[in-house]
Amino acid sequence: MNKPANLPESRLSQGAAGRAVTHESAHLHVSGEATYIDDVPELQGTLYAALGMSQQAHARILSIDLSEVLAAPGVVAVLTAADIPGANDCGPIVHDDPILAEGVVQYIGQPIFAVIADTYHAARRAARLGSIAYEALPAILTPEQAKQQGAFLFPPLHLRRGEAEQAIGGAEHRLKGEFSIGGQEQFYLEGQISYAMPKEDNGMHVLCSTQHPTEMQNLIAHCLNLPNHQVKVEIRRMGGAFGGKESQSGLFACVAALAAARLKRPVKVRLDRDDDMMITGKRHCFNYEYEAGFEPDGLIRGVTVEMCSRGGFSTDLSGPVATRALCHFDNAYFLSDVDIRSMAGKTNTQSNTAFRGFGAPQGAIAIEYIIDDIARELGLDPLDVRKRNFYGKLERNITPYGMTVEDNVIHELVAELEQTSDYRARRQAVLAFNQDNAVLKKGLALTPLKFGISFNVVHFNQAGALVHIYTDGSVLVNHGGTEMGQGLNTKIAQIVANELGIDLSWVRSTATDTSKVPNTSATAASSGTDLNGKAAQDAARQIKVRLSQMLVDRYGGTLDDVSYADNQACLHEHRLSWPDLVRTAYERRVQLWSDGFYATPKLNWDRETLKGRPFFYFSYGAAVSEVQIDSLTGEWKLLRVDVLHDAGKSINPALDIGQVEGAFIQAMGWLTTEELWWNNAGKLMTHAPSTYKIPAVNDCPDDFNVKLFNNRNAEDTIFRSKAVGEPPMLLAFSVFFALRDAIASVAQYTLNPPLNGPATSERILQAITAIRGLQ
Ligand code: MTE
Ligand code: HPA
Ligand code: MOS
């Protein structure tokens, strides 16, 4: 693995930004001293809530008898929907998401009542004693069933350019097929948790592990019938979120706040891992049906695709996820004639939600699958078919949704990786190995990515910040973003330090707090640094203007003559150290703090026509993976990975490489070992690490070469950096297609192996069996 220290100095800019500094909490993470919500010392009188869950996938509730629950040791109260003074709803967009089920239940695991007890275990034990009578209703459990029955969460999205069917008909070759890719549990190490503390005059203070404090504030206020200014939501850090705490933290925040308001006691809701997996939504699994027409050189003439996801019982974020899937079906390829349908089936399962990539991985993997098919059909190297279809720089550069790709670096990025990874020679070596080995088979794949950066809801692309300079020169920055391990607070502190020309040690980022910066967007869509970094820079610049004015008033010159670097301000021959400057400013009654704001420019999006410019810019990347499978057992090993990823002009190469490596391994888990399995009654049976296999340290390749592409953002982003949180998820496509390549070798690459995701050993073996002997 790359060490940040190995990065060439030329890639680092001056000042605190651009440096591979360690995460601001690294010393706390590794020593166990970082405070997560469950580590906050509890107030006297704290109570604990647990949830009673539905045992039926779809049923009318005939009666609820909670007498045994109430009688259980330690129980203080039991709450149902009837106890909610305001709205019984925690849906982020559509109001179809009850906090506690009322009248009907819609999935196994749906919370029906909350039991509040004087210990955590007493609450959990009592939550199992509810006696609920149901009348079963027909349940829809899979996206296929939903599609058959026309059960969608919203009208299917349809984007069309040119004449796809005609283009397919006119092409020399055609193929059609279908496949599916499974969902994924976020598996944040810190489970969902909220700690609500009632305050005077009906106020409510909630510590909530959430990516979206403002949304939590709104939901709690609605549920308790309070104005927003009575509710304060705070989060110092999450132990991971990965999209699973964008909307889905809402139910637990509301239950904690509801119980705290009713009982006038502090109440904590902390989910056990199994309950967390049974209750909360995951990445959407998708089914795809496609048809493509193409030429002998691999050029795609026309393509149609229908993608149907498992939405779950409520809308949640399934709409924006379907939109992002639709806007990423093109990935790095120009598709002249294309017809894309994207829909979310309403199923009686957990309500699926955001997960790193937010539909983009699911959209883009479809075109990669199609290209993989085309290459095998034509007997070409898939890399050549990919390159044949890349977006052009000056032509063939408009996406199906009408946005011009202006910052395309995919050609040079892939060319560099092809060379540094020794792709062509290794392709020959793999073919030779497979000739010589009957049982062990190797596979190789290089896959590219292009990822659009911005929320696909335009007005979410705004942020605010506060910068305070205290009289001792120390600086506190607060902003609307949340820290979930990705290093946002480190980058924001670097940005402020860089702007003020001072060492990073002067600056500290504080907990996100709805009473400091209001009306924030979720820290999501990878845009945390882009948005909040610009807002923090704006705040720091406003203070600088005041400081400069003070110096100009004293020494003459203009504002532009003042510079800030190396912990001092300079104006002509005058130099003031940072502490002197700050002290002088205070004594001269200059305001030493400021707010800042940012709204991403250039965006427009028409939700009806699905056209516009939904993204400020694109991130790019590519990866080469080499795998070895055992064709008798389906077991496999990832031998080597080479990644080249575009983070623009990186603000912190150490953090960015960490994000790339983390996303790669996380997506590898999604595409290989992480299998969600519901039984025929609709019960999720893989609800703990015993049955749900996330990657471990020894699943990482021994040879893992991750490099950042030498680039700067063509758009005016913060210090010309690019967002990095989600895009590298797509890099792990290379693992999936390397596996498919290895499988195809058992039939001399003449057949397209029917491989669905996750490509578990079992599925790999099934695919081998399916094609063996057919050729
Ligand atoms: N990295 C860590 N360590 N933990 C996380 O939960 N979430 C990812 C990504 N990287 C996540 C992470 C997701 S889903 C997103 S959208 C971004 O971080 C959000 O943070 P950013 O916008 O600051 O990159
Ligand atoms: N990503 C994450 N969350 C979102 C998005 C997005 O693109 N759009 C709306 N909510
Ligand atoms: Mo990330 S899925 O946008 O929280």
CSV table of N, CA and C in Angstrom, one decimal, residues 609-738:
chain,number,residue,atom,x,y,z
A,609,THR,N,-38.1,16.2,-17.6
A,609,THR,CA,-37.4,15.7,-18.8
A,609,THR,C,-36.2,15.0,-18.5
A,610,LEU,N,-35.7,15.0,-17.3
A,610,LEU,CA,-34.4,14.4,-16.9
A,610,LEU,C,-33.2,14.9,-17.8
A,611,LYS,N,-33.3,16.2,-18.0
A,611,LYS,CA,-32.2,16.9,-18.7
A,611,LYS,C,-31.6,18.0,-18.0
A,612,GLY,N,-30.4,18.4,-18.3
A,612,GLY,CA,-29.8,19.5,-17.7
A,612,GLY,C,-28.4,19.3,-17.3
A,613,ARG,N,-27.9,20.1,-16.3
A,613,ARG,CA,-26.5,19.9,-15.8
A,613,ARG,C,-26.7,19.6,-14.4
A,614,PRO,N,-26.8,18.3,-14.0
A,614,PRO,CA,-27.0,17.9,-12.6
A,614,PRO,C,-25.7,17.9,-11.8
A,615,PHE,N,-24.6,17.9,-12.6
A,615,PHE,CA,-23.3,17.8,-11.9
A,615,PHE,C,-22.4,19.0,-12.2
A,616,PHE,N,-21.6,19.5,-11.2
A,616,PHE,CA,-20.7,20.6,-11.4
A,616,PHE,C,-19.5,20.1,-12.3
A,617,TYR,N,-19.1,18.8,-12.0
A,617,TYR,CA,-18.0,18.3,-12.7
A,617,TYR,C,-18.0,16.7,-12.6
A,618,PHE,N,-17.0,16.1,-13.2
A,618,PHE,CA,-16.9,14.6,-13.1
A,618,PHE,C,-15.6,14.2,-12.5
A,619,SER,N,-15.6,13.1,-11.7
A,619,SER,CA,-14.3,12.5,-11.2
A,619,SER,C,-14.1,11.3,-12.1
A,620,TYR,N,-12.8,10.9,-12.3
A,620,TYR,CA,-12.5,9.8,-13.1
A,620,TYR,C,-11.6,8.8,-12.4
A,621,GLY,N,-11.5,7.6,-12.9
A,621,GLY,CA,-10.6,6.7,-12.3
A,621,GLY,C,-10.6,5.4,-13.1
A,622,ALA,N,-9.7,4.5,-12.8
A,622,ALA,CA,-9.6,3.2,-13.4
A,622,ALA,C,-8.9,2.2,-12.5
A,623,ALA,N,-9.2,0.9,-12.7
A,623,ALA,CA,-8.5,-0.1,-11.9
A,623,ALA,C,-8.3,-1.3,-12.7
A,624,VAL,N,-7.2,-2.0,-12.4
A,624,VAL,CA,-6.9,-3.3,-13.0
A,624,VAL,C,-6.9,-4.3,-11.9
A,625,SER,N,-7.7,-5.4,-12.0
A,625,SER,CA,-7.6,-6.4,-11.0
A,625,SER,C,-7.3,-7.8,-11.7
A,626,GLU,N,-6.5,-8.5,-11.0
A,626,GLU,CA,-6.1,-9.9,-11.4
A,626,GLU,C,-6.6,-10.9,-10.3
A,627,VAL,N,-7.3,-11.9,-10.8
A,627,VAL,CA,-7.8,-12.9,-9.8
A,627,VAL,C,-7.4,-14.3,-10.2
A,628,GLN,N,-7.5,-15.2,-9.3
A,628,GLN,CA,-7.3,-16.6,-9.6
A,628,GLN,C,-8.5,-17.3,-8.9
A,629,ILE,N,-9.1,-18.2,-9.7
A,629,ILE,CA,-10.2,-19.0,-9.2
A,629,ILE,C,-9.8,-20.5,-9.2
A,630,ASP,N,-10.5,-21.2,-8.3
A,630,ASP,CA,-10.4,-22.6,-8.4
A,630,ASP,C,-11.7,-23.1,-9.1
A,631,SER,N,-11.5,-23.7,-10.3
A,631,SER,CA,-12.7,-24.0,-11.1
A,631,SER,C,-13.5,-25.2,-10.5
A,632,LEU,N,-12.9,-25.9,-9.5
A,632,LEU,CA,-13.7,-27.0,-9.0
A,632,LEU,C,-14.4,-26.6,-7.7
A,633,THR,N,-14.0,-25.5,-7.1
A,633,THR,CA,-14.7,-25.1,-5.8
A,633,THR,C,-15.4,-23.7,-5.9
A,634,GLY,N,-14.9,-22.9,-6.8
A,634,GLY,CA,-15.4,-21.6,-6.9
A,634,GLY,C,-14.7,-20.6,-6.0
A,635,GLU,N,-13.7,-21.1,-5.2
A,635,GLU,CA,-13.0,-20.2,-4.4
A,635,GLU,C,-12.1,-19.4,-5.2
A,636,TRP,N,-11.7,-18.2,-4.7
A,636,TRP,CA,-10.9,-17.3,-5.5
A,636,TRP,C,-10.1,-16.4,-4.6
A,637,LYS,N,-9.1,-15.8,-5.3
A,637,LYS,CA,-8.2,-14.9,-4.6
A,637,LYS,C,-7.9,-13.7,-5.5
A,638,LEU,N,-7.8,-12.5,-4.9
A,638,LEU,CA,-7.5,-11.3,-5.6
A,638,LEU,C,-5.9,-11.2,-5.5
A,639,LEU,N,-5.3,-11.3,-6.7
A,639,LEU,CA,-3.8,-11.4,-6.7
A,639,LEU,C,-3.2,-10.0,-6.6
A,640,ARG,N,-3.7,-9.1,-7.5
A,640,ARG,CA,-3.1,-7.8,-7.6
A,640,ARG,C,-4.1,-6.8,-8.1
A,641,VAL,N,-4.0,-5.6,-7.5
A,641,VAL,CA,-4.8,-4.5,-7.9
A,641,VAL,C,-4.0,-3.2,-8.2
A,642,ASP,N,-4.2,-2.6,-9.3
A,642,ASP,CA,-3.6,-1.3,-9.6
A,642,ASP,C,-4.7,-0.3,-9.9
A,643,VAL,N,-4.6,0.8,-9.2
A,643,VAL,CA,-5.6,1.9,-9.3
A,643,VAL,C,-5.0,3.2,-9.6
A,644,LEU,N,-5.6,3.9,-10.5
A,644,LEU,CA,-5.2,5.3,-10.8
A,644,LEU,C,-6.5,6.1,-10.6
A,645,HIS,N,-6.6,7.0,-9.6
A,645,HIS,CA,-7.8,7.7,-9.4
A,645,HIS,C,-7.6,9.2,-9.4
A,646,ASP,N,-8.6,9.9,-9.9
A,646,ASP,CA,-8.6,11.3,-10.1
A,646,ASP,C,-9.2,12.0,-8.9
A,647,ALA,N,-8.4,12.6,-8.0
A,647,ALA,CA,-9.0,13.4,-6.9
A,647,ALA,C,-8.7,14.9,-7.1
A,648,GLY,N,-8.5,15.3,-8.4
A,648,GLY,CA,-8.1,16.7,-8.7
A,648,GLY,C,-6.8,17.0,-8.1
A,649,LYS,N,-6.7,18.2,-7.6
A,649,LYS,CA,-5.5,18.6,-6.9
A,649,LYS,C,-5.8,18.3,-5.4
A,650,SER,N,-5.3,17.2,-4.9
A,650,SER,CA,-5.7,16.7,-3.6
A,650,SER,C,-5.4,17.7,-2.5
A,651,ILE,N,-6.4,17.8,-1.6
A,651,ILE,CA,-6.2,18.6,-0.4
A,651,ILE,C,-5.4,17.8,0.6
A,652,ASN,N,-5.6,16.5,0.6
A,652,ASN,CA,-4.9,15.7,1.5
A,652,ASN,C,-4.8,14.3,0.9
A,653,PRO,N,-3.6,14.1,0.3
A,653,PRO,CA,-3.4,12.8,-0.5
A,653,PRO,C,-3.5,11.6,0.4
A,654,ALA,N,-3.2,11.7,1.7
A,654,ALA,CA,-3.3,10.5,2.6
A,654,ALA,C,-4.7,10.1,2.8
A,655,LEU,N,-5.6,11.1,3.1
A,655,LEU,CA,-7.0,10.8,3.3
A,655,LEU,C,-7.6,10.3,2.0
A,656,ASP,N,-7.2,11.0,0.9
A,656,ASP,CA,-7.8,10.6,-0.4
A,656,ASP,C,-7.5,9.1,-0.8
A,657,ILE,N,-6.2,8.8,-0.6
A,657,ILE,CA,-5.8,7.4,-0.9
A,657,ILE,C,-6.6,6.4,0.1
A,658,GLY,N,-6.7,6.8,1.3
A,658,GLY,CA,-7.5,6.0,2.3
A,658,GLY,C,-9.0,5.8,1.8
A,659,GLN,N,-9.6,6.9,1.2
A,659,GLN,CA,-10.9,6.8,0.7
A,659,GLN,C,-11.0,5.9,-0.5
A,660,VAL,N,-9.9,5.9,-1.4
A,660,VAL,CA,-9.9,5.1,-2.6
A,660,VAL,C,-9.8,3.6,-2.1
A,661,GLU,N,-8.8,3.4,-1.2
A,661,GLU,CA,-8.6,2.0,-0.8
A,661,GLU,C,-9.9,1.4,-0.1
A,662,GLY,N,-10.5,2.3,0.8
A,662,GLY,CA,-11.6,1.8,1.5
A,662,GLY,C,-12.8,1.5,0.6
A,663,ALA,N,-13.0,2.5,-0.3
A,663,ALA,CA,-14.2,2.3,-1.3
A,663,ALA,C,-13.9,1.0,-2.1
A,664,PHE,N,-12.7,0.8,-2.5
A,664,PHE,CA,-12.4,-0.3,-3.4
A,664,PHE,C,-12.8,-1.6,-2.6
A,665,ILE,N,-12.3,-1.7,-1.4
A,665,ILE,CA,-12.5,-3.0,-0.7
A,665,ILE,C,-14.0,-3.1,-0.3
A,666,GLN,N,-14.6,-2.0,0.0
A,666,GLN,CA,-16.1,-2.1,0.4
A,666,GLN,C,-16.9,-2.5,-0.9
A,667,ALA,N,-16.5,-2.0,-2.0
A,667,ALA,CA,-17.3,-2.4,-3.2
A,667,ALA,C,-16.9,-3.8,-3.7
A,668,MET,N,-15.7,-4.2,-3.4
A,668,MET,CA,-15.4,-5.6,-3.7
A,668,MET,C,-16.2,-6.5,-2.8
A,669,GLY,N,-16.5,-6.2,-1.6
A,669,GLY,CA,-17.4,-6.9,-0.7
A,669,GLY,C,-18.8,-7.0,-1.3
A,670,TRP,N,-19.3,-5.9,-1.7
A,670,TRP,CA,-20.6,-5.8,-2.4
A,670,TRP,C,-20.7,-6.8,-3.5
A,671,LEU,N,-19.7,-6.8,-4.4
A,671,LEU,CA,-19.8,-7.6,-5.6
A,671,LEU,C,-19.3,-9.0,-5.5
A,672,THR,N,-18.8,-9.4,-4.3
A,672,THR,CA,-18.4,-10.8,-4.1
A,672,THR,C,-18.9,-11.6,-3.0
A,673,THR,N,-18.7,-11.1,-1.7
A,673,THR,CA,-19.1,-12.0,-0.6
A,673,THR,C,-20.3,-11.5,0.2
A,674,GLU,N,-20.7,-10.3,0.0
A,674,GLU,CA,-21.8,-9.8,0.9
A,674,GLU,C,-23.2,-10.1,0.2
A,675,GLU,N,-23.8,-11.1,0.8
A,675,GLU,CA,-25.1,-11.6,0.2
A,675,GLU,C,-26.2,-11.4,1.2
A,676,LEU,N,-27.2,-10.7,0.8
A,676,LEU,CA,-28.4,-10.5,1.6
A,676,LEU,C,-29.4,-11.6,1.1
A,677,TRP,N,-30.0,-12.3,2.1
A,677,TRP,CA,-30.9,-13.4,1.7
A,677,TRP,C,-32.1,-13.3,2.6
A,678,TRP,N,-33.3,-13.2,1.9
A,678,TRP,CA,-34.5,-13.2,2.6
A,678,TRP,C,-35.2,-14.6,2.4
A,679,ASN,N,-35.8,-15.2,3.4
A,679,ASN,CA,-36.5,-16.4,3.2
A,679,ASN,C,-37.9,-16.2,2.6
A,680,ASN,N,-38.6,-17.3,2.4
A,680,ASN,CA,-39.9,-17.2,1.6
A,680,ASN,C,-40.9,-16.4,2.4
A,681,ALA,N,-40.7,-16.2,3.7
A,681,ALA,CA,-41.7,-15.4,4.4
A,681,ALA,C,-41.3,-13.9,4.4
A,682,GLY,N,-40.1,-13.7,3.8
A,682,GLY,CA,-39.7,-12.3,3.7
A,682,GLY,C,-38.8,-11.9,4.9
A,683,LYS,N,-38.3,-12.8,5.6
A,683,LYS,CA,-37.4,-12.5,6.7
A,683,LYS,C,-36.0,-12.5,6.3
A,684,LEU,N,-35.3,-11.4,6.6
A,684,LEU,CA,-33.9,-11.3,6.2
A,684,LEU,C,-33.1,-12.3,7.2
A,685,MET,N,-32.5,-13.3,6.6
A,685,MET,CA,-31.8,-14.3,7.4
A,685,MET,C,-30.3,-14.0,7.6
A,686,THR,N,-29.8,-13.0,6.8
A,686,THR,CA,-28.4,-12.7,6.9
A,686,THR,C,-28.3,-11.3,7.7
A,687,HIS,N,-28.5,-11.4,9.0
A,687,HIS,CA,-28.6,-10.2,9.7
A,687,HIS,C,-27.6,-10.0,10.8
A,688,ALA,N,-26.4,-10.6,10.6
A,688,ALA,CA,-25.3,-10.5,11.5
A,688,ALA,C,-24.0,-10.9,10.8
A,689,PRO,N,-22.8,-10.6,11.3
A,689,PRO,CA,-21.6,-11.0,10.6
A,689,PRO,C,-21.4,-12.5,10.5
A,690,SER,N,-22.1,-13.3,11.3
A,690,SER,CA,-22.0,-14.7,11.2
A,690,SER,C,-22.5,-15.2,9.8
A,691,THR,N,-23.5,-14.5,9.2
A,691,THR,CA,-24.0,-15.0,8.0
A,691,THR,C,-23.9,-14.0,6.8
A,692,TYR,N,-23.3,-12.8,7.2
A,692,TYR,CA,-23.2,-11.8,6.2
A,692,TYR,C,-21.7,-11.4,6.2
A,693,LYS,N,-21.0,-11.7,5.0
A,693,LYS,CA,-19.5,-11.7,5.1
A,693,LYS,C,-19.0,-10.4,4.4
A,694,ILE,N,-18.5,-9.5,5.3
A,694,ILE,CA,-17.8,-8.3,4.8
A,694,ILE,C,-16.4,-8.6,4.6
A,695,PRO,N,-15.6,-7.9,3.8
A,695,PRO,CA,-14.2,-8.2,3.6
A,695,PRO,C,-13.4,-8.0,4.9
A,696,ALA,N,-12.4,-8.8,5.1
A,696,ALA,CA,-11.6,-8.7,6.3
A,696,ALA,C,-10.2,-8.3,5.7
A,697,VAL,N,-9.3,-8.0,6.7
A,697,VAL,CA,-7.9,-7.6,6.3
A,697,VAL,C,-7.3,-8.6,5.3
A,698,ASN,N,-7.5,-9.9,5.5
A,698,ASN,CA,-6.8,-10.9,4.7
A,698,ASN,C,-7.5,-11.1,3.3
A,699,ASP,N,-8.6,-10.3,3.1
A,699,ASP,CA,-9.2,-10.3,1.8
A,699,ASP,C,-8.6,-9.2,0.9
A,700,CYS,N,-7.8,-8.4,1.5
A,700,CYS,CA,-7.2,-7.3,0.7
A,700,CYS,C,-6.1,-7.9,-0.1
A,701,PRO,N,-5.9,-7.4,-1.3
A,701,PRO,CA,-4.8,-8.0,-2.1
A,701,PRO,C,-3.4,-7.7,-1.5
A,702,ASP,N,-2.5,-8.6,-1.6
A,702,ASP,CA,-1.1,-8.3,-1.1
A,702,ASP,C,-0.5,-7.2,-1.9
A,703,ASP,N,-0.8,-7.2,-3.2
A,703,ASP,CA,-0.3,-6.2,-4.1
A,703,ASP,C,-1.3,-5.2,-4.5
A,704,PHE,N,-1.3,-4.1,-3.8
A,704,PHE,CA,-2.4,-3.1,-3.9
A,704,PHE,C,-1.8,-1.8,-4.2
A,705,ASN,N,-1.8,-1.4,-5.4
A,705,ASN,CA,-1.1,-0.1,-5.8
A,705,ASN,C,-2.1,0.9,-6.1
A,706,VAL,N,-2.1,1.9,-5.2
A,706,VAL,CA,-3.1,3.0,-5.4
A,706,VAL,C,-2.4,4.3,-5.6
A,707,LYS,N,-2.7,4.9,-6.8
A,707,LYS,CA,-2.1,6.2,-7.0
A,707,LYS,C,-3.1,7.2,-7.4
A,708,LEU,N,-2.8,8.5,-7.1
A,708,LEU,CA,-3.7,9.6,-7.5
A,708,LEU,C,-3.2,10.1,-8.8
A,709,PHE,N,-4.2,10.4,-9.7
A,709,PHE,CA,-3.9,10.9,-11.0
A,709,PHE,C,-3.5,12.3,-10.9
A,710,ASN,N,-2.4,12.7,-11.6
A,710,ASN,CA,-2.0,14.1,-11.6
A,710,ASN,C,-2.9,15.0,-12.3
A,711,ASN,N,-3.8,15.7,-11.6
A,711,ASN,CA,-4.8,16.5,-12.3
A,711,ASN,C,-5.2,17.7,-11.4
A,712,ARG,N,-5.9,18.7,-11.9
A,712,ARG,CA,-6.5,19.7,-11.2
A,712,ARG,C,-7.9,19.9,-11.7
A,713,ASN,N,-8.9,20.2,-10.9
A,713,ASN,CA,-10.2,20.3,-11.3
A,713,ASN,C,-10.4,21.5,-12.4
A,714,ALA,N,-11.0,21.2,-13.5
A,714,ALA,CA,-11.2,22.2,-14.5
A,714,ALA,C,-12.2,23.3,-14.0
A,715,GLU,N,-13.0,22.9,-13.0
A,715,GLU,CA,-14.0,23.9,-12.4
A,715,GLU,C,-13.3,24.5,-11.1
A,716,ASP,N,-13.9,25.6,-10.7
A,716,ASP,CA,-13.3,26.3,-9.6
A,716,ASP,C,-13.8,25.7,-8.3
A,717,THR,N,-13.3,24.6,-7.9
A,717,THR,CA,-13.7,23.9,-6.7
A,717,THR,C,-12.6,24.4,-5.6
A,718,ILE,N,-12.8,24.0,-4.4
A,718,ILE,CA,-11.9,24.4,-3.3
A,718,ILE,C,-10.5,23.9,-3.6
A,719,PHE,N,-9.6,24.8,-3.9
A,719,PHE,CA,-8.2,24.5,-4.2
A,719,PHE,C,-8.1,23.5,-5.4
A,720,ARG,N,-9.1,23.5,-6.3
A,720,ARG,CA,-9.1,22.7,-7.5
A,720,ARG,C,-9.1,21.2,-7.2
A,721,SER,N,-9.6,20.8,-6.0
A,721,SER,CA,-9.7,19.4,-5.6
A,721,SER,C,-10.9,18.8,-6.2
A,722,LYS,N,-11.0,17.5,-6.1
A,722,LYS,CA,-12.3,16.8,-6.5
A,722,LYS,C,-12.8,15.9,-5.4
A,723,ALA,N,-14.1,15.7,-5.3
A,723,ALA,CA,-14.7,14.9,-4.3
A,723,ALA,C,-14.2,13.4,-4.5
A,724,VAL,N,-14.0,12.7,-3.4
A,724,VAL,CA,-13.4,11.4,-3.5
A,724,VAL,C,-14.2,10.3,-2.8
A,725,GLY,N,-15.2,10.7,-2.0
A,725,GLY,CA,-15.8,9.7,-1.1
A,725,GLY,C,-16.4,8.5,-1.8
A,726,GLU,N,-17.2,8.7,-2.8
A,726,GLU,CA,-18.0,7.6,-3.4
A,726,GLU,C,-17.4,7.1,-4.7
A,727,PRO,N,-16.9,8.0,-5.6
A,727,PRO,CA,-16.5,7.5,-7.0
A,727,PRO,C,-15.7,6.2,-7.0
A,728,PRO,N,-14.7,6.1,-6.1
A,728,PRO,CA,-13.8,4.9,-6.2
A,728,PRO,C,-14.6,3.5,-5.9
A,729,MET,N,-15.8,3.6,-5.5
A,729,MET,CA,-16.6,2.4,-5.4
A,729,MET,C,-16.6,1.6,-6.7
A,730,LEU,N,-16.6,2.4,-7.8
A,730,LEU,CA,-16.8,1.8,-9.1
A,730,LEU,C,-15.5,1.0,-9.6
A,731,LEU,N,-14.4,1.3,-8.9
A,731,LEU,CA,-13.1,0.7,-9.2
A,731,LEU,C,-13.2,-0.9,-9.1
A,732,ALA,N,-14.0,-1.3,-8.1
A,732,ALA,CA,-14.1,-2.8,-7.9
A,732,ALA,C,-14.9,-3.5,-8.9
A,733,PHE,N,-15.4,-2.8,-9.9
A,733,PHE,CA,-16.0,-3.5,-11.0
A,733,PHE,C,-14.9,-4.5,-11.6
A,734,SER,N,-13.7,-4.0,-11.5
A,734,SER,CA,-12.6,-4.7,-12.1
A,734,SER,C,-12.4,-6.1,-11.5
A,735,VAL,N,-12.8,-6.2,-10.2
A,735,VAL,CA,-12.7,-7.6,-9.6
A,735,VAL,C,-13.8,-8.5,-10.1
A,736,PHE,N,-15.0,-7.9,-10.2
A,736,PHE,CA,-16.1,-8.7,-10.7
A,736,PHE,C,-15.9,-9.2,-12.2
A,737,PHE,N,-15.4,-8.3,-13.0
A,737,PHE,CA,-15.1,-8.7,-14.4
A,737,PHE,C,-13.9,-9.5,-14.6
A,738,ALA,N,-12.9,-9.4,-13.7
A,738,ALA,CA,-11.8,-10.3,-13.7
A,738,ALA,C,-12.3,-11.7,-13.4
